[in-house]
């Protein structure tokens, strides 16, 4: 009977090599055994495997103490211990690129053989480059060493399902094996396997593992967890660039002041946006997939209305900056630049600071005192303002000469017209102008039948204002359908609730005077029915006239709210006015257009974002700073990887969240809504809605990972999440349990 | 029949699977499984086997594994499972229920040390812990015996005269993880050997009945006696099954005890599992040198084959009982039952217990020689001898 001992490392295929040798003999009709020594072996740990073969049935059920031959799969294992018990004259086969002569002096009593099985395995793509599997190659080497014909080795390989590259490797090793036949001397076997230990071991009272060394099981891991932060969709889409996750997280922790402070890093108008923003964040909110979006708008309002924060400039600088226009874009730029420490002057053509913030949004949506409060915060930073000061082309050049930077934020001044035939008369008024009169308190529509043409916020605001001022009827005429109306969804809904009649798919064609009734002027508005065709350049389906569908609406007034366009006459003819584009390039002074003038975006949030981007840019240019604008929520805690990916609902564990519908808050009674300009939305009484935020892709310290770690190698210390990588085996339970995909497995 | 080089676990998985498959013409197979080193490859095998009728249910624990197997058996399916050491301990609560319900479940157990301390190597204490619970127990010394005995177990268990569950055991790693040539019977032959399972007390959808409900003392007593009567029929029924097996598969699965050189033996070694293999070689060598020495391999442990054991030791004056197990406060378990079997029948025999191979120690021929030297030199039997370790020192200061 022949006995062979194999030394290797876990993962190199030592046990399988034993089986291959055994199988090659079994196929020749011998009796065989193949087994490994099992204990705490794992990838990379030293292991032993054994093989016996004999012409006679094998009745030896013991371990192998005096092998006839020894095979070593990994040259780093070579040492005196590997020949313990090896019979004198037995073969020692080592996987090594060195010739057997190199080992002759160390192993004088044995025949030596070497082959570079590692190189052969790599050449045949067996295993990986860092962990090549050498056993099939060595099977070939063993065959040659023990004088088996190559075909018997190959038969064994094929019998066990090893094909192609394994056969090639075995054949090559068979051929390339280098042998050193004669041992230098023959003596008794040295270093027998340790005799059975007859001494008493430790008592259980000492702890049976007392003699075991600490096992740094972290070495077992092939991948380990790390923390990443992704971008929540709300942060990504917010036109103002707010850290939505951040302020919601602060509110959820009952910190309205901190919430406001976070908002004020980007926007000076939380109370305003909390009332007037179309809230694209809510449309992108991943919580929609659970039970409804988080009411971010109401939460921003809450933070703006209840938080207490003092804002001060962060520095004092000498540079002077002029801003033309005090709408939301201009004021936001002023706010940020003043905070950076610059000396800012805002020039406003109208009588009031705030532009459309004052007059363009009626009181019942945006109360006067809210606007005043937020504008005062900006002025409190030391921003100087000149009202009733129109800037023309010449004046603009002077501003550029006298200041270190100029921003033009004049918004959209030109209002679109519709050639109905009575333009310029009392019959027709532009929506913006109408709202301005409403704001000043001198709009009169008592008892009138009012027709509003348009589908945007101005149309809705005009309609709802007219209703409150006592109009007998208010009808909105819009040429596409409800889906295409650009106004905020909720606004359309509220207008209809209040009694505004909305005529969809209706195009006004002509306006004629009708016989008066002695009280007021009367008009006939000819309208034509429309249907929707293919989308046009705006992306919306184009309205197509239905011939012969004309009808008439009687009215006392027509309000046009068809949208606006920028007045670029202050710039030289042919100037391309858009964001980021240095205007009046011959001047050295940085001069940019911001807000609706540059983007035509039409929302307060968009204007805020534009103003802030410009302010940061100007600051970087003037001071050499490198302030960057990021969509990431600020990290309060360590993050290993900042991912720029926006996290969607499919990456969240939605089933972990308890169902709770969106809190909407109360509204004013319908009677009051129809007759007063009191604010319709009463806001939410508390910030519990903020706790519905899923904190997508941003760690909010819920600690589920720590709770579920089966090894107890994960704990949070303050804001720092500590992974004990010395013991983390990379099981990945923390990854599975994190509801918001903050933890991921990183390959080692 | 095809011969392959496979492990003991593979052999067990194969036997359980083909046995289960054989019941496809009746209620099929169903069972619960749970892995534990060194048995895992058994449950992996059966989990992958493409049963024609029925399925294997992976569950969350051994307790549930046997529970599922019991439910399956009660509804008439052929059921089996496998476990080891602390897994068997976790099954314990349901284990005797299977016995007392007289459900013909077959379990393959890989004998591993019960922890603590934590130890994965061979020791028979785990299955012996459960020896009182109406299961038949067989200890096998190699792959072929594991395979054959497992098949035999179904035939035996399901025999209407027996209707008791059966445990077949093998030493951890020495058998379970060692690859040797093993003959694998064909499904068609297994189909012939194992008729459809017909459980007289199976549950039926449309027939309300209670199994194992409240019983008064006298009823309980009758049920215990019923089990004893079934146990007493095992030796004869075993022989019938053994004959049928030999007939169909062309190989003798072995008797409940296996004798080697005992006819004229003065010294007899009683051993089980792979220790018996090693002891047999020592006995063979010594007999060739003229010694009157024999080996009794105890294959069946429950019911304890006292009659056959005494018969085999007729000429013996000294008996060494090897135990790869230890019952705290009493000694080796095979030794206790052996002494009880001889008491009042053969009080003249010196029966000495040798505790060897516990917790996975390697029982080599040298150890057997030491044992025989001690047995020969003894004046009288004494306390169990702990092989391979110093004894007699105080452990507490």
Tab-separated table of N, CA and C in Angstrom, chain B residues 218-343:
chain	number	residue	atom	x	y	z
B	218	UNK	N	-52.626	2.918	32.288
B	218	UNK	CA	-52.625	1.560	31.741
B	218	UNK	C	-52.476	1.564	30.223
B	219	UNK	N	-53.045	2.588	29.597
B	219	UNK	CA	-52.924	2.682	28.130
B	219	UNK	C	-51.474	2.976	27.751
B	220	UNK	N	-50.857	3.882	28.521
B	220	UNK	CA	-49.458	4.215	28.243
B	220	UNK	C	-48.592	2.991	28.408
B	221	UNK	N	-48.861	2.274	29.460
B	221	UNK	CA	-48.092	1.062	29.730
B	221	UNK	C	-48.224	0.088	28.558
B	222	UNK	N	-49.425	-0.069	28.059
B	222	UNK	CA	-49.635	-0.972	26.919
B	222	UNK	C	-48.842	-0.519	25.714
B	223	UNK	N	-48.791	0.792	25.499
B	223	UNK	CA	-48.063	1.303	24.329
B	223	UNK	C	-46.570	1.079	24.479
B	224	UNK	N	-46.072	1.181	25.687
B	224	UNK	CA	-44.642	0.920	25.882
B	224	UNK	C	-44.342	-0.550	25.643
B	225	UNK	N	-45.234	-1.399	26.140
B	225	UNK	CA	-45.056	-2.839	25.964
B	225	UNK	C	-45.097	-3.194	24.480
B	226	UNK	N	-45.981	-2.552	23.783
B	226	UNK	CA	-46.127	-2.774	22.325
B	226	UNK	C	-44.795	-2.522	21.623
B	227	UNK	N	-44.110	-1.457	22.063
B	227	UNK	CA	-42.814	-1.142	21.458
B	227	UNK	C	-41.795	-2.216	21.810
B	228	UNK	N	-41.849	-2.681	23.044
B	228	UNK	CA	-40.903	-3.714	23.455
B	228	UNK	C	-41.112	-4.974	22.615
B	229	UNK	N	-42.390	-5.297	22.366
B	229	UNK	CA	-42.692	-6.491	21.572
B	229	UNK	C	-42.168	-6.324	20.143
B	230	UNK	N	-42.290	-5.120	19.610
B	230	UNK	CA	-41.762	-4.873	18.262
B	230	UNK	C	-40.254	-5.019	18.263
B	231	UNK	N	-39.612	-4.466	19.284
B	231	UNK	CA	-38.154	-4.566	19.401
B	231	UNK	C	-37.721	-6.024	19.439
B	232	UNK	N	-38.503	-6.848	20.122
B	232	UNK	CA	-38.123	-8.260	20.269
B	232	UNK	C	-38.234	-8.998	18.947
B	233	UNK	N	-39.028	-8.498	18.032
B	233	UNK	CA	-39.176	-9.152	16.730
B	233	UNK	C	-38.066	-8.742	15.768
B	234	UNK	N	-37.321	-7.713	16.119
B	234	UNK	CA	-36.320	-7.181	15.178
B	234	UNK	C	-35.298	-8.220	14.723
B	235	UNK	N	-34.675	-8.992	15.625
B	235	UNK	CA	-33.624	-9.904	15.130
B	235	UNK	C	-34.115	-10.836	14.034
B	236	UNK	N	-35.314	-11.396	14.181
B	236	UNK	CA	-35.812	-12.334	13.158
B	236	UNK	C	-36.158	-11.596	11.874
B	237	UNK	N	-36.833	-10.485	11.997
B	237	UNK	CA	-37.222	-9.735	10.797
B	237	UNK	C	-35.964	-9.243	10.085
B	238	UNK	N	-34.968	-8.866	10.893
B	238	UNK	CA	-33.697	-8.424	10.295
B	238	UNK	C	-33.134	-9.499	9.379
B	239	UNK	N	-33.166	-10.733	9.847
B	239	UNK	CA	-32.589	-11.828	9.046
B	239	UNK	C	-33.345	-11.978	7.734
B	240	UNK	N	-34.658	-11.823	7.783
B	240	UNK	CA	-35.444	-11.921	6.548
B	240	UNK	C	-35.037	-10.817	5.583
B	241	UNK	N	-34.934	-9.617	6.103
B	241	UNK	CA	-34.562	-8.480	5.243
B	241	UNK	C	-33.164	-8.684	4.680
B	242	UNK	N	-32.309	-9.190	5.533
B	242	UNK	CA	-30.922	-9.421	5.100
B	242	UNK	C	-30.868	-10.426	3.967
B	243	UNK	N	-31.663	-11.460	4.056
B	243	UNK	CA	-31.695	-12.470	2.992
B	243	UNK	C	-32.194	-11.854	1.697
B	244	UNK	N	-33.261	-11.098	1.809
B	244	UNK	CA	-33.818	-10.456	0.619
B	244	UNK	C	-32.801	-9.516	-0.006
B	245	UNK	N	-32.105	-8.782	0.832
B	245	UNK	CA	-31.084	-7.839	0.329
B	245	UNK	C	-30.005	-8.595	-0.432
B	246	UNK	N	-29.511	-9.646	0.186
B	246	UNK	CA	-28.441	-10.433	-0.435
B	246	UNK	C	-28.908	-10.992	-1.768
B	247	UNK	N	-30.147	-11.416	-1.767
B	247	UNK	CA	-30.736	-12.006	-2.962
B	247	UNK	C	-30.815	-10.983	-4.104
B	248	UNK	N	-31.281	-9.807	-3.776
B	248	UNK	CA	-31.533	-8.806	-4.826
B	248	UNK	C	-30.248	-8.085	-5.241
B	249	UNK	N	-29.414	-7.729	-4.277
B	249	UNK	CA	-28.229	-6.922	-4.602
B	249	UNK	C	-26.963	-7.747	-4.742
B	250	UNK	N	-27.035	-9.024	-4.378
B	250	UNK	CA	-25.862	-9.876	-4.523
B	250	UNK	C	-24.782	-9.582	-3.506
B	251	UNK	N	-25.162	-9.034	-2.404
B	251	UNK	CA	-24.146	-8.686	-1.403
B	251	UNK	C	-24.803	-8.800	-0.030
B	252	UNK	N	-24.075	-9.335	0.913
B	252	UNK	CA	-24.609	-9.520	2.263
B	252	UNK	C	-24.379	-8.247	3.065
B	253	UNK	N	-25.428	-7.624	3.555
B	253	UNK	CA	-25.249	-6.405	4.331
B	253	UNK	C	-24.674	-6.661	5.714
B	254	UNK	N	-24.557	-7.908	6.106
B	254	UNK	CA	-23.953	-8.238	7.393
B	254	UNK	C	-24.994	-8.536	8.456
B	255	UNK	N	-24.582	-9.311	9.413
B	255	UNK	CA	-25.464	-9.692	10.504
B	255	UNK	C	-25.463	-8.588	11.553
B	256	UNK	N	-26.367	-8.736	12.522
B	256	UNK	CA	-26.474	-7.693	13.550
B	256	UNK	C	-25.210	-7.613	14.395
B	257	UNK	N	-24.532	-8.739	14.591
B	257	UNK	CA	-23.152	-8.670	15.070
B	257	UNK	C	-22.303	-9.457	14.085
B	258	UNK	N	-21.069	-9.056	13.954
B	258	UNK	CA	-20.186	-9.724	12.994
B	258	UNK	C	-18.984	-10.274	13.730
B	259	UNK	N	-18.777	-11.563	13.544
B	259	UNK	CA	-17.754	-12.264	14.312
B	259	UNK	C	-16.534	-12.522	13.452
B	260	UNK	N	-15.389	-12.347	14.049
B	260	UNK	CA	-14.142	-12.687	13.346
B	260	UNK	C	-13.237	-13.411	14.331
B	261	UNK	N	-13.013	-14.677	14.086
B	261	UNK	CA	-12.095	-15.447	14.929
B	261	UNK	C	-12.614	-15.724	16.317
B	262	UNK	N	-13.935	-15.659	16.506
B	262	UNK	CA	-14.428	-15.796	17.875
B	262	UNK	C	-14.698	-17.234	18.288
B	263	UNK	N	-14.723	-18.134	17.313
B	263	UNK	CA	-15.120	-19.516	17.638
B	263	UNK	C	-14.278	-20.116	18.752
B	264	UNK	N	-12.972	-19.861	18.678
B	264	UNK	CA	-12.101	-20.446	19.690
B	264	UNK	C	-11.386	-19.375	20.502
B	265	UNK	N	-11.898	-18.178	20.459
B	265	UNK	CA	-11.154	-17.059	21.055
B	265	UNK	C	-11.253	-17.040	22.560
B	266	UNK	N	-10.108	-16.758	23.148
B	266	UNK	CA	-10.026	-16.617	24.586
B	266	UNK	C	-10.216	-15.145	24.964
B	267	UNK	N	-9.571	-14.315	24.147
B	267	UNK	CA	-9.761	-12.866	24.304
B	267	UNK	C	-10.664	-12.390	23.175
B	268	UNK	N	-11.639	-11.590	23.535
B	268	UNK	CA	-12.499	-11.031	22.498
B	268	UNK	C	-12.541	-9.508	22.635
B	269	UNK	N	-12.422	-8.855	21.504
B	269	UNK	CA	-12.601	-7.392	21.493
B	269	UNK	C	-14.010	-7.126	20.976
B	270	UNK	N	-14.744	-6.299	21.713
B	270	UNK	CA	-16.052	-5.842	21.244
B	270	UNK	C	-15.893	-4.386	20.824
B	271	UNK	N	-16.205	-4.108	19.559
B	271	UNK	CA	-16.017	-2.748	19.057
B	271	UNK	C	-17.064	-2.430	18.006
B	272	UNK	N	-17.126	-1.191	17.615
B	272	UNK	CA	-18.105	-0.749	16.618
B	272	UNK	C	-17.472	0.319	15.747
B	273	UNK	N	-18.087	0.561	14.599
B	273	UNK	CA	-17.608	1.604	13.700
B	273	UNK	C	-16.218	1.294	13.161
B	274	UNK	N	-15.453	2.359	12.870
B	274	UNK	CA	-14.143	2.144	12.263
B	274	UNK	C	-13.140	1.552	13.248
B	275	UNK	N	-13.416	1.666	14.526
B	275	UNK	CA	-12.535	0.997	15.506
B	275	UNK	C	-12.556	-0.499	15.254
B	276	UNK	N	-13.710	-1.017	14.833
B	276	UNK	CA	-13.812	-2.447	14.558
B	276	UNK	C	-12.935	-2.816	13.381
B	277	UNK	N	-12.851	-1.960	12.372
B	277	UNK	CA	-11.996	-2.233	11.220
B	277	UNK	C	-10.548	-2.391	11.662
B	278	UNK	N	-10.108	-1.427	12.463
B	278	UNK	CA	-8.721	-1.448	12.942
B	278	UNK	C	-8.487	-2.653	13.841
B	279	UNK	N	-9.441	-2.919	14.750
B	279	UNK	CA	-9.295	-4.049	15.665
B	279	UNK	C	-9.222	-5.361	14.881
B	280	UNK	N	-10.001	-5.450	13.821
B	280	UNK	CA	-10.014	-6.680	13.023
B	280	UNK	C	-8.633	-6.961	12.440
B	281	UNK	N	-7.962	-5.913	11.982
B	281	UNK	CA	-6.620	-6.091	11.425
B	281	UNK	C	-5.643	-6.583	12.485
B	282	UNK	N	-5.766	-6.035	13.687
B	282	UNK	CA	-4.883	-6.457	14.777
B	282	UNK	C	-5.168	-7.925	15.107
B	283	UNK	N	-6.458	-8.250	15.170
B	283	UNK	CA	-6.843	-9.628	15.483
B	283	UNK	C	-6.318	-10.573	14.402
B	284	UNK	N	-6.432	-10.161	13.161
B	284	UNK	CA	-5.971	-10.995	12.047
B	284	UNK	C	-4.483	-11.264	12.185
B	285	UNK	N	-3.725	-10.211	12.458
B	285	UNK	CA	-2.278	-10.339	12.587
B	285	UNK	C	-1.930	-11.281	13.726
B	286	UNK	N	-2.613	-11.120	14.861
B	286	UNK	CA	-2.290	-11.933	16.033
B	286	UNK	C	-2.706	-13.383	15.862
B	287	UNK	N	-3.823	-13.561	15.168
B	287	UNK	CA	-4.265	-14.944	14.924
B	287	UNK	C	-3.266	-15.666	14.052
B	288	UNK	N	-2.708	-14.922	13.084
B	288	UNK	CA	-1.688	-15.527	12.229
B	288	UNK	C	-0.464	-15.929	13.044
B	289	UNK	N	-0.263	-15.227	14.140
B	289	UNK	CA	0.852	-15.567	15.032
B	289	UNK	C	0.434	-16.597	16.060
B	290	UNK	N	-0.787	-17.098	15.956
B	290	UNK	CA	-1.202	-18.188	16.820
B	290	UNK	C	-2.046	-17.808	18.010
B	291	UNK	N	-2.320	-16.539	18.201
B	291	UNK	CA	-3.104	-16.171	19.373
B	291	UNK	C	-4.567	-16.538	19.190
B	292	UNK	N	-5.195	-16.887	20.316
B	292	UNK	CA	-6.610	-17.209	20.295
B	292	UNK	C	-7.390	-15.945	20.635
B	293	UNK	N	-7.629	-15.202	19.612
B	293	UNK	CA	-8.227	-13.891	19.850
B	293	UNK	C	-9.268	-13.622	18.778
B	294	UNK	N	-10.325	-12.923	19.141
B	294	UNK	CA	-11.404	-12.679	18.182
B	294	UNK	C	-11.979	-11.284	18.317
B	295	UNK	N	-12.774	-10.909	17.324
B	295	UNK	CA	-13.426	-9.600	17.321
B	295	UNK	C	-14.920	-9.782	17.186
B	296	UNK	N	-15.673	-9.109	18.003
B	296	UNK	CA	-17.107	-8.998	17.785
B	296	UNK	C	-17.388	-7.562	17.403
B	297	UNK	N	-17.870	-7.386	16.186
B	297	UNK	CA	-18.272	-6.033	15.810
B	297	UNK	C	-19.757	-5.909	16.090
B	298	UNK	N	-20.110	-4.950	16.939
B	298	UNK	CA	-21.517	-4.705	17.220
B	298	UNK	C	-22.052	-3.782	16.140
B	299	UNK	N	-22.847	-4.348	15.255
B	299	UNK	CA	-23.453	-3.508	14.218
B	299	UNK	C	-24.759	-2.929	14.744
B	300	UNK	N	-25.591	-3.800	15.320
B	300	UNK	CA	-26.858	-3.308	15.850
B	300	UNK	C	-26.686	-3.033	17.333
B	301	UNK	N	-27.093	-1.874	17.761
B	301	UNK	CA	-26.995	-1.542	19.177
B	301	UNK	C	-28.365	-1.504	19.841
B	302	UNK	N	-29.388	-1.167	19.083
B	302	UNK	CA	-30.751	-1.205	19.603
B	302	UNK	C	-31.637	-1.866	18.545
B	303	UNK	N	-32.336	-2.903	18.922
B	303	UNK	CA	-32.316	-3.531	20.234
B	303	UNK	C	-30.948	-4.178	20.487
B	304	UNK	N	-30.554	-4.242	21.739
B	304	UNK	CA	-29.225	-4.742	22.037
B	304	UNK	C	-29.192	-6.257	21.808
B	305	UNK	N	-28.252	-6.732	20.959
B	305	UNK	CA	-28.242	-8.162	20.574
B	305	UNK	C	-27.558	-9.035	21.627
B	306	UNK	N	-28.147	-9.100	22.804
B	306	UNK	CA	-27.473	-9.783	23.911
B	306	UNK	C	-27.288	-11.275	23.635
B	307	UNK	N	-28.282	-11.869	23.062
B	307	UNK	CA	-28.176	-13.308	22.796
B	307	UNK	C	-27.044	-13.595	21.823
B	308	UNK	N	-27.032	-12.870	20.717
B	308	UNK	CA	-25.986	-13.085	19.710
B	308	UNK	C	-24.615	-12.779	20.283
B	309	UNK	N	-24.545	-11.776	21.127
B	309	UNK	CA	-23.258	-11.400	21.731
B	309	UNK	C	-22.750	-12.517	22.634
B	310	UNK	N	-23.629	-13.045	23.448
B	310	UNK	CA	-23.191	-14.117	24.354
B	310	UNK	C	-22.753	-15.338	23.558
B	311	UNK	N	-23.500	-15.610	22.511
B	311	UNK	CA	-23.143	-16.756	21.652
B	311	UNK	C	-21.741	-16.593	21.088
B	312	UNK	N	-21.455	-15.368	20.615
B	312	UNK	CA	-20.151	-15.133	19.991
B	312	UNK	C	-19.024	-15.252	20.997
B	313	UNK	N	-19.314	-15.042	22.270
B	313	UNK	CA	-18.259	-15.020	23.297
B	313	UNK	C	-18.231	-16.310	24.101
B	314	UNK	N	-18.791	-17.353	23.540
B	314	UNK	CA	-18.893	-18.604	24.291
B	314	UNK	C	-17.577	-19.068	24.862
B	315	UNK	N	-16.523	-18.937	24.054
B	315	UNK	CA	-15.241	-19.458	24.530
B	315	UNK	C	-14.400	-18.397	25.224
B	316	UNK	N	-14.908	-17.190	25.317
B	316	UNK	CA	-14.068	-16.109	25.850
B	316	UNK	C	-13.987	-16.131	27.362
B	317	UNK	N	-12.806	-15.779	27.866
B	317	UNK	CA	-12.656	-15.578	29.293
B	317	UNK	C	-12.469	-14.112	29.620
B	318	UNK	N	-11.945	-13.360	28.646
B	318	UNK	CA	-11.746	-11.921	28.840
B	318	UNK	C	-12.277	-11.165	27.626
B	319	UNK	N	-12.962	-10.102	27.918
B	319	UNK	CA	-13.554	-9.283	26.838
B	319	UNK	C	-13.153	-7.826	27.030
B	320	UNK	N	-12.649	-7.232	25.962
B	320	UNK	CA	-12.368	-5.783	25.982
B	320	UNK	C	-13.478	-5.086	25.213
B	321	UNK	N	-14.183	-4.195	25.887
B	321	UNK	CA	-15.212	-3.434	25.183
B	321	UNK	C	-14.667	-2.047	24.885
B	322	UNK	N	-14.597	-1.721	23.597
B	322	UNK	CA	-14.092	-0.408	23.183
B	322	UNK	C	-15.263	0.551	23.046
B	323	UNK	N	-15.152	1.688	23.697
B	323	UNK	CA	-16.201	2.690	23.621
B	323	UNK	C	-15.608	4.003	23.137
B	324	UNK	N	-16.096	4.472	21.999
B	324	UNK	CA	-15.742	5.814	21.524
B	324	UNK	C	-16.849	6.751	22.016
B	325	UNK	N	-17.091	6.662	23.330
B	325	UNK	CA	-18.156	7.455	23.933
B	325	UNK	C	-17.990	7.363	25.441
B	326	UNK	N	-18.662	8.214	26.166
B	326	UNK	CA	-18.541	8.217	27.627
B	326	UNK	C	-19.827	8.764	28.225
B	327	UNK	N	-20.455	7.962	29.119
B	327	UNK	CA	-21.629	8.439	29.849
B	327	UNK	C	-21.135	8.904	31.203
B	328	UNK	N	-21.253	10.189	31.429
B	328	UNK	CA	-20.673	10.761	32.653
B	328	UNK	C	-21.201	10.088	33.900
B	329	UNK	N	-20.273	9.679	34.763
B	329	UNK	CA	-20.642	9.034	36.011
B	329	UNK	C	-20.869	7.549	35.872
B	330	UNK	N	-20.746	7.002	34.668
B	330	UNK	CA	-21.006	5.572	34.494
B	330	UNK	C	-19.937	4.886	33.653
B	331	UNK	N	-19.491	5.510	32.595
B	331	UNK	CA	-18.485	4.836	31.769
B	331	UNK	C	-18.975	4.654	30.347
B	332	UNK	N	-18.287	3.782	29.582
B	332	UNK	CA	-18.658	3.565	28.187
B	332	UNK	C	-20.029	2.913	28.100
B	333	UNK	N	-20.777	3.269	27.062
B	333	UNK	CA	-22.158	2.821	26.957
B	333	UNK	C	-22.268	1.414	26.393
B	334	UNK	N	-21.430	1.075	25.406
B	334	UNK	CA	-21.444	-0.305	24.898
B	334	UNK	C	-21.054	-1.264	26.027
B	335	UNK	N	-20.114	-0.826	26.863
B	335	UNK	CA	-19.653	-1.636	27.980
B	335	UNK	C	-20.787	-1.912	28.946
B	336	UNK	N	-21.586	-0.887	29.280
B	336	UNK	CA	-22.670	-1.087	30.241
B	336	UNK	C	-23.663	-2.127	29.744
B	337	UNK	N	-24.044	-1.991	28.470
B	337	UNK	CA	-25.022	-2.955	27.946
B	337	UNK	C	-24.413	-4.347	27.807
B	338	UNK	N	-23.096	-4.384	27.523
B	338	UNK	CA	-22.428	-5.690	27.414
B	338	UNK	C	-22.430	-6.376	28.782
B	339	UNK	N	-22.032	-5.640	29.811
B	339	UNK	CA	-22.018	-6.215	31.160
B	339	UNK	C	-23.395	-6.704	31.539
B	340	UNK	N	-24.405	-5.908	31.241
B	340	UNK	CA	-25.773	-6.309	31.592
B	340	UNK	C	-26.159	-7.578	30.854
B	341	UNK	N	-25.680	-7.724	29.609
B	341	UNK	CA	-26.025	-8.927	28.831
B	341	UNK	C	-25.391	-10.173	29.429
B	342	UNK	N	-24.164	-10.002	30.004
B	342	UNK	CA	-23.474	-11.167	30.544
B	342	UNK	C	-23.928	-11.508	31.951
B	343	UNK	N	-24.407	-10.525	32.674
B	343	UNK	CA	-24.791	-10.708	34.079
B	343	UNK	C	-25.771	-11.862	34.233
